[in-house]
C-alpha positions as a Python dict, from the first residue, in 0.01 Angstrom:
ca = {
    (1, 'X'): (0, 0, 0),
    (2, 'X'): (144, 193, 290),
    (3, 'X'): (504, 180, 414),
    (4, 'X'): (624, -61, 685),
    (5, 'X'): (467, -28, 1028),
    (6, 'X'): (625, -128, 1356),
    (7, 'X'): (428, -447, 1422),
    (8, 'X'): (549, -791, 1319),
    (9, 'X'): (366, -1109, 1224),
    (10, 'X'): (551, -1432, 1298),
    (11, 'X'): (440, -1767, 1156),
    (12, 'X'): (573, -2025, 1399),
    (13, 'X'): (634, -2376, 1274),
    (14, 'X'): (560, -2626, 1550),
    (15, 'X'): (664, -2992, 1589),
    (16, 'X'): (459, -3241, 1387),
    (17, 'X'): (504, -3503, 1657),
    (18, 'X'): (820, -3514, 1866),
    (19, 'X'): (834, -3201, 2083),
    (20, 'X'): (1213, -3220, 2097),
    (21, 'X'): (1211, -3106, 1733),
    (22, 'X'): (1109, -2760, 1855),
    (23, 'X'): (1382, -2502, 1811),
    (24, 'X'): (1502, -2271, 2092),
    (25, 'X'): (1381, -1980, 1881),
    (26, 'X'): (1025, -2118, 1880),
    (27, 'X'): (1018, -2112, 2259),
    (28, 'X'): (1159, -1762, 2265),
    (29, 'X'): (906, -1609, 2025),
    (30, 'X'): (613, -1780, 2197),
    (31, 'X'): (732, -1647, 2529),
    (32, 'X'): (797, -1289, 2414),
    (33, 'X'): (504, -1222, 2176),
    (34, 'X'): (243, -960, 2258),
    (35, 'X'): (-26, -1189, 2114),
    (36, 'X'): (-17, -1561, 2044),
    (37, 'X'): (-292, -1674, 1806),
    (38, 'X'): (-323, -2052, 1846),
    (39, 'X'): (-525, -2301, 1646),
    (40, 'X'): (-590, -2489, 1972),
    (41, 'X'): (-512, -2309, 2296),
    (42, 'X'): (-506, -2636, 2490),
    (43, 'X'): (-238, -2779, 2263),
    (44, 'X'): (-46, -2454, 2292),
    (45, 'X'): (-49, -2485, 2673),
    (46, 'X'): (77, -2840, 2642),
    (47, 'X'): (355, -2734, 2403),
    (48, 'X'): (469, -2439, 2611),
    (49, 'X'): (458, -2653, 2924),
    (50, 'X'): (684, -2913, 2762),
    (51, 'X'): (916, -2635, 2648),
    (52, 'X'): (923, -2489, 2999),
    (53, 'X'): (797, -2144, 2899),
    (54, 'X'): (498, -1925, 2980),
    (55, 'X'): (371, -1677, 2716),
    (56, 'X'): (376, -1327, 2862),
    (57, 'X'): (131, -1194, 2603),
    (58, 'X'): (-236, -1247, 2533),
    (59, 'X'): (-334, -1591, 2400),
    (60, 'X'): (-632, -1612, 2163),
    (61, 'X'): (-783, -1891, 1957),
    (62, 'X'): (-739, -1872, 1581),
    (63, 'X'): (-887, -2166, 1394),
    (64, 'X'): (-1090, -2239, 1082),
    (65, 'X'): (-1419, -2153, 1250),
    (66, 'X'): (-1320, -1802, 1364),
    (67, 'X'): (-1032, -1714, 1129),
    (68, 'X'): (-1233, -1473, 915),
    (69, 'X'): (-1378, -1287, 1215),
    (70, 'X'): (-1059, -1274, 1421),
    (71, 'X'): (-825, -1159, 1142),
    (72, 'X'): (-924, -788, 1168),
    (73, 'X'): (-860, -796, 1545),
    (74, 'X'): (-512, -942, 1497),
    (75, 'X'): (-439, -699, 1215),
    (76, 'X'): (-531, -412, 1446),
    (77, 'X'): (-278, -540, 1701),
    (78, 'X'): (-13, -557, 1429),
    (79, 'X'): (-76, -206, 1298),
    (80, 'X'): (-64, -83, 1658),
    (81, 'X'): (295, -205, 1674),
    (82, 'X'): (251, -539, 1848),
    (83, 'X'): (417, -870, 1767),
    (84, 'X'): (164, -1141, 1683),
    (85, 'X'): (271, -1506, 1661),
    (86, 'X'): (48, -1755, 1481),
    (87, 'X'): (95, -2119, 1580),
    (88, 'X'): (-106, -2417, 1461),
    (89, 'X'): (-135, -2768, 1600),
    (90, 'X'): (154, -2899, 1389),
    (91, 'X'): (372, -2774, 1107),
    (92, 'X'): (366, -2433, 940),
    (93, 'X'): (64, -2201, 971),
    (94, 'X'): (-123, -2130, 644),
    (95, 'X'): (-25, -2466, 490),
    (96, 'X'): (-367, -2637, 507),
    (97, 'X'): (-401, -2454, 840),
    (98, 'X'): (-514, -2105, 953),
    (99, 'X'): (-283, -1816, 867),
    (100, 'X'): (-322, -1723, 501),
    (101, 'X'): (-588, -1456, 556),
    (102, 'X'): (-379, -1279, 819),
    (103, 'X'): (-61, -1300, 611),
    (104, 'X'): (-236, -1144, 311),
    (105, 'X'): (-392, -870, 526),
    (106, 'X'): (-62, -796, 702),
    (107, 'X'): (128, -765, 373),
    (108, 'X'): (-139, -533, 236),
    (109, 'X'): (-109, -316, 549),
    (110, 'X'): (270, -297, 524),
    (111, 'X'): (335, -515, 829),
    (112, 'X'): (661, -710, 845),
    (113, 'X'): (594, -1084, 808),
    (114, 'X'): (848, -1349, 901),
    (115, 'X'): (859, -1713, 1008),
    (116, 'X'): (1020, -1948, 1254),
    (117, 'X'): (1093, -2253, 1038),
    (118, 'X'): (994, -2588, 1176),
    (119, 'X'): (923, -2950, 1087),
    (120, 'X'): (703, -3009, 783),
    (121, 'X'): (482, -3313, 729),
    (122, 'X'): (496, -3246, 354),
    (123, 'X'): (876, -3250, 328),
    (124, 'X'): (920, -3528, 583),
    (125, 'X'): (676, -3755, 397),
    (126, 'X'): (840, -3675, 64),
    (127, 'X'): (1183, -3764, 199),
    (128, 'X'): (1059, -4094, 345),
    (129, 'X'): (839, -4197, 52),
    (130, 'X'): (1115, -4329, -171),
    (131, 'X'): (953, -4145, -463),
    (132, 'X'): (1117, -3873, -677),
    (133, 'X'): (1146, -3544, -488),
    (134, 'X'): (1314, -3321, -746),
    (135, 'X'): (972, -3180, -843),
    (136, 'X'): (651, -3206, -644),
    (137, 'X'): (311, -3047, -594),
    (138, 'X'): (119, -3014, -266),
    (139, 'X'): (-253, -3080, -313),
    (140, 'X'): (-372, -3058, 49),
    (141, 'X'): (-697, -3234, 140),
    (142, 'X'): (-913, -3387, -133),
    (143, 'X'): (-1283, -3293, -150),
    (144, 'X'): (-1501, -3501, 81),
    (145, 'X'): (-1780, -3568, -169),
    (146, 'X'): (-1702, -3869, -395),
    (147, 'X'): (-1796, -3692, -719),
    (148, 'X'): (-1586, -3383, -646),
    (149, 'X'): (-1297, -3600, -530),
    (150, 'X'): (-1309, -3806, -850),
    (151, 'X'): (-1309, -3491, -1065),
    (152, 'X'): (-1011, -3346, -879),
    (153, 'X'): (-813, -3668, -919),
    (154, 'X'): (-902, -3695, -1288),
    (155, 'X'): (-754, -3347, -1336),
    (156, 'X'): (-431, -3476, -1177),
    (157, 'X'): (-412, -3804, -1368),
    (158, 'X'): (-137, -3684, -1604),
    (159, 'X'): (49, -3467, -1349),
    (160, 'X'): (419, -3561, -1393),
    (161, 'X'): (536, -3431, -1053),
    (162, 'X'): (518, -3628, -730),
    (163, 'X'): (198, -3532, -546),
    (164, 'X'): (145, -3487, -172),
    (165, 'X'): (-197, -3505, -6),
    (166, 'X'): (-326, -3478, 350),
    (167, 'X'): (-611, -3710, 449),
    (168, 'X'): (-823, -3794, 752),
    (169, 'X'): (-788, -4153, 880),
    (170, 'X'): (-1158, -4236, 837),
    (171, 'X'): (-1148, -4132, 470),
    (172, 'X'): (-814, -4290, 382),
    (173, 'X'): (-940, -4612, 221),
    (174, 'X'): (-1199, -4427, 11),
    (175, 'X'): (-937, -4179, -107),
    (176, 'X'): (-685, -4452, -193),
    (177, 'X'): (-954, -4636, -391),
    (178, 'X'): (-1039, -4315, -577),
    (179, 'X'): (-670, -4252, -648),
    (180, 'X'): (-635, -4606, -782),
    (181, 'X'): (-936, -4552, -1009),
    (182, 'X'): (-797, -4222, -1140),
    (183, 'X'): (-424, -4299, -1157),
    (184, 'X'): (-423, -4674, -1210),
    (185, 'X'): (-410, -4939, -939),
    (186, 'X'): (-40, -5001, -1003),
    (187, 'X'): (71, -4636, -952),
    (188, 'X'): (329, -4620, -670),
    (189, 'X'): (243, -4433, -352),
    (190, 'X'): (333, -4409, 15),
    (191, 'X'): (106, -4358, 314),
    (192, 'X'): (292, -4186, 598),
    (193, 'X'): (126, -4176, 938),
    (194, 'X'): (220, -4039, 1279),
    (195, 'X'): (545, -3893, 1145),
    (196, 'X'): (813, -3843, 1416),
    (197, 'X'): (579, -3997, 1676),
    (198, 'X'): (609, -4326, 1867),
    (199, 'X'): (403, -4524, 1616),
    (200, 'X'): (543, -4371, 1299),
    (201, 'X'): (475, -4590, 997),
    (202, 'X'): (537, -4558, 624),
    (203, 'X'): (356, -4805, 399),
    (204, 'X'): (481, -4806, 40),
    (205, 'X'): (336, -4984, -262),
    (206, 'X'): (83, -4967, -546),
    (207, 'X'): (-270, -4853, -472),
    (208, 'X'): (-425, -5198, -477),
    (209, 'X'): (-192, -5306, -194),
    (210, 'X'): (-243, -4984, 2),
    (211, 'X'): (-623, -5015, -19),
    (212, 'X'): (-610, -5371, 119),
    (213, 'X'): (-373, -5263, 397),
    (214, 'X'): (-583, -4965, 502),
    (215, 'X'): (-916, -5150, 504),
    (216, 'X'): (-864, -5273, 861),
    (217, 'X'): (-840, -4912, 980),
    (218, 'X'): (-554, -4667, 1011),
    (219, 'X'): (-511, -4412, 1289),
    (220, 'X'): (-318, -4091, 1329),
    (221, 'X'): (-212, -3797, 1113),
    (222, 'X'): (-193, -3908, 749),
    (223, 'X'): (14, -3780, 456),
    (224, 'X'): (-10, -3957, 120),
    (225, 'X'): (267, -3925, -140),
    (226, 'X'): (190, -4035, -497),
    (227, 'X'): (428, -4085, -787),
    (228, 'X'): (373, -3858, -1085),
    (229, 'X'): (248, -3991, -1415),
    (230, 'X'): (500, -4181, -1624),
    (231, 'X'): (534, -3987, -1953),
    (232, 'X'): (561, -4319, -2134),
    (233, 'X'): (218, -4416, -2000),
    (234, 'X'): (43, -4091, -2089),
    (235, 'X'): (-124, -4256, -2383),
    (236, 'X'): (-210, -4095, -2714),
    (237, 'X'): (-458, -4270, -2950),
    (238, 'X'): (-163, -4381, -3161),
    (239, 'X'): (6, -4543, -2860),
    (240, 'X'): (-316, -4714, -2754),
    (241, 'X'): (-367, -4860, -3101),
    (242, 'X'): (-6, -4976, -3106),
    (243, 'X'): (-51, -5153, -2772),
    (244, 'X'): (-357, -5336, -2905),
    (245, 'X'): (-164, -5436, -3217),
    (246, 'X'): (117, -5583, -3005),
    (247, 'X'): (-133, -5789, -2803),
    (248, 'X'): (-305, -5909, -3120),
    (249, 'X'): (25, -6016, -3270),
    (250, 'X'): (82, -6220, -2954),
    (251, 'X'): (-244, -6406, -3018),
    (252, 'X'): (-495, -6212, -2810),
    (253, 'X'): (-832, -6159, -2983),
    (254, 'X'): (-895, -5792, -3065),
    (255, 'X'): (-1191, -5752, -2826),
    (256, 'X'): (-987, -5891, -2537),
    (257, 'X'): (-680, -5691, -2640),
    (258, 'X'): (-885, -5369, -2630),
    (259, 'X'): (-1017, -5457, -2282),
    (260, 'X'): (-668, -5547, -2159),
    (261, 'X'): (-512, -5222, -2288),
    (262, 'X'): (-796, -5017, -2137),
    (263, 'X'): (-734, -5176, -1798),
    (264, 'X'): (-356, -5153, -1827),
    (265, 'X'): (-358, -4780, -1895),
    (266, 'X'): (-671, -4690, -1696),
    (267, 'X'): (-870, -4552, -1989),
    (268, 'X'): (-1225, -4635, -2107),
    (269, 'X'): (-1258, -4928, -2347),
    (270, 'X'): (-1442, -4701, -2588),
    (271, 'X'): (-1137, -4475, -2605),
    (272, 'X'): (-916, -4769, -2700),
    (273, 'X'): (-1174, -4897, -2951),
    (274, 'X'): (-1192, -4555, -3120),
    (275, 'X'): (-811, -4540, -3130),
    (276, 'X'): (-798, -4878, -3307),
    (277, 'X'): (-1060, -4771, -3561),
    (278, 'X'): (-877, -4444, -3624),
    (279, 'X'): (-551, -4633, -3683),
    (280, 'X'): (-723, -4858, -3938),
    (281, 'X'): (-892, -4564, -4111),
    (282, 'X'): (-681, -4243, -4060),
    (283, 'X'): (-943, -4033, -4237),
    (284, 'X'): (-1218, -4135, -3994),
}
C-alpha cells in the first residue's frame, strides 16, 4: 500500500425524504467537488436545485449497473489529486447502495476517504420502532427467490439482536409472511415507510397483524425492524419436553400438546415429538 495521495473521496449522506435535513456542508461539498458521482443524476439535479447550488465539477452516473466499470475511472481522478464526491438517492453511500467498491479501491491506493454524515433510514427506523436498540444488526435486502429468502431467515431465527431490513413495496407482504414463518407469527416488528416524508407511517405489531395490514398494498421506501429472538424462547429439547409436560398436566392430550408446543415455538412437530421421547428415555 502506497502513502497518502492528494485526492480525496467524500461519501455524502443525502436526505432520506425531507430536503431540509440536508446539512450546509453537504451543499458545499457538492458545489466544490471536482467530480460528483451520483446514483441518479436527475435526482442530484433536483437536490442541488432545492439547495440552491450548482456543482462546478463534472457530474457522472454511478449506480449498480455501472459501478464496477466506472470505479477505475473515479479512482484515476482521485489518484490524480481530484476530490470525488459520491452521493446516492438517499442515505449514506455504500450502505445497500453504490460506494463500497470505490471506498475499498481508494483505501488500497492510499487515497484519503471521509464522509459528510447525513440522515439514515436504518437508525431512524430503529429509533421509531419501539424495539430494543442497544444492539442491532443490519441485514439489507432479503433474497428475492422464496427458497433463498427462507434459508436466510432460518439462519437468523435465533439472532438475539434487533434486525433491520430494507424491502421493496411489492415484495413486502411476501417477506413479512416469510419472516412470520421463520421467526414465529407473534414476533414483534415494525414496518417504517416514507420516513421523514409527508406520508410517513410506522406500523408496529406481530407478523400476523403486519401481513394482514400490508395485503392491501403499501407504497414508498420501506424499512422493516424485527425484534431479536427471546433467549427464553430459544428452545432446547429439554425445554420443549417440559412445555409438553405442562400442557399434559393441564389436561391436554399428548398428541395435541405436541402440536400446540410446535406451533407456539415455531418448530416442527417431529422435533417436539423426539424431544418428548428423549425425555422419557434419556438413553435413546
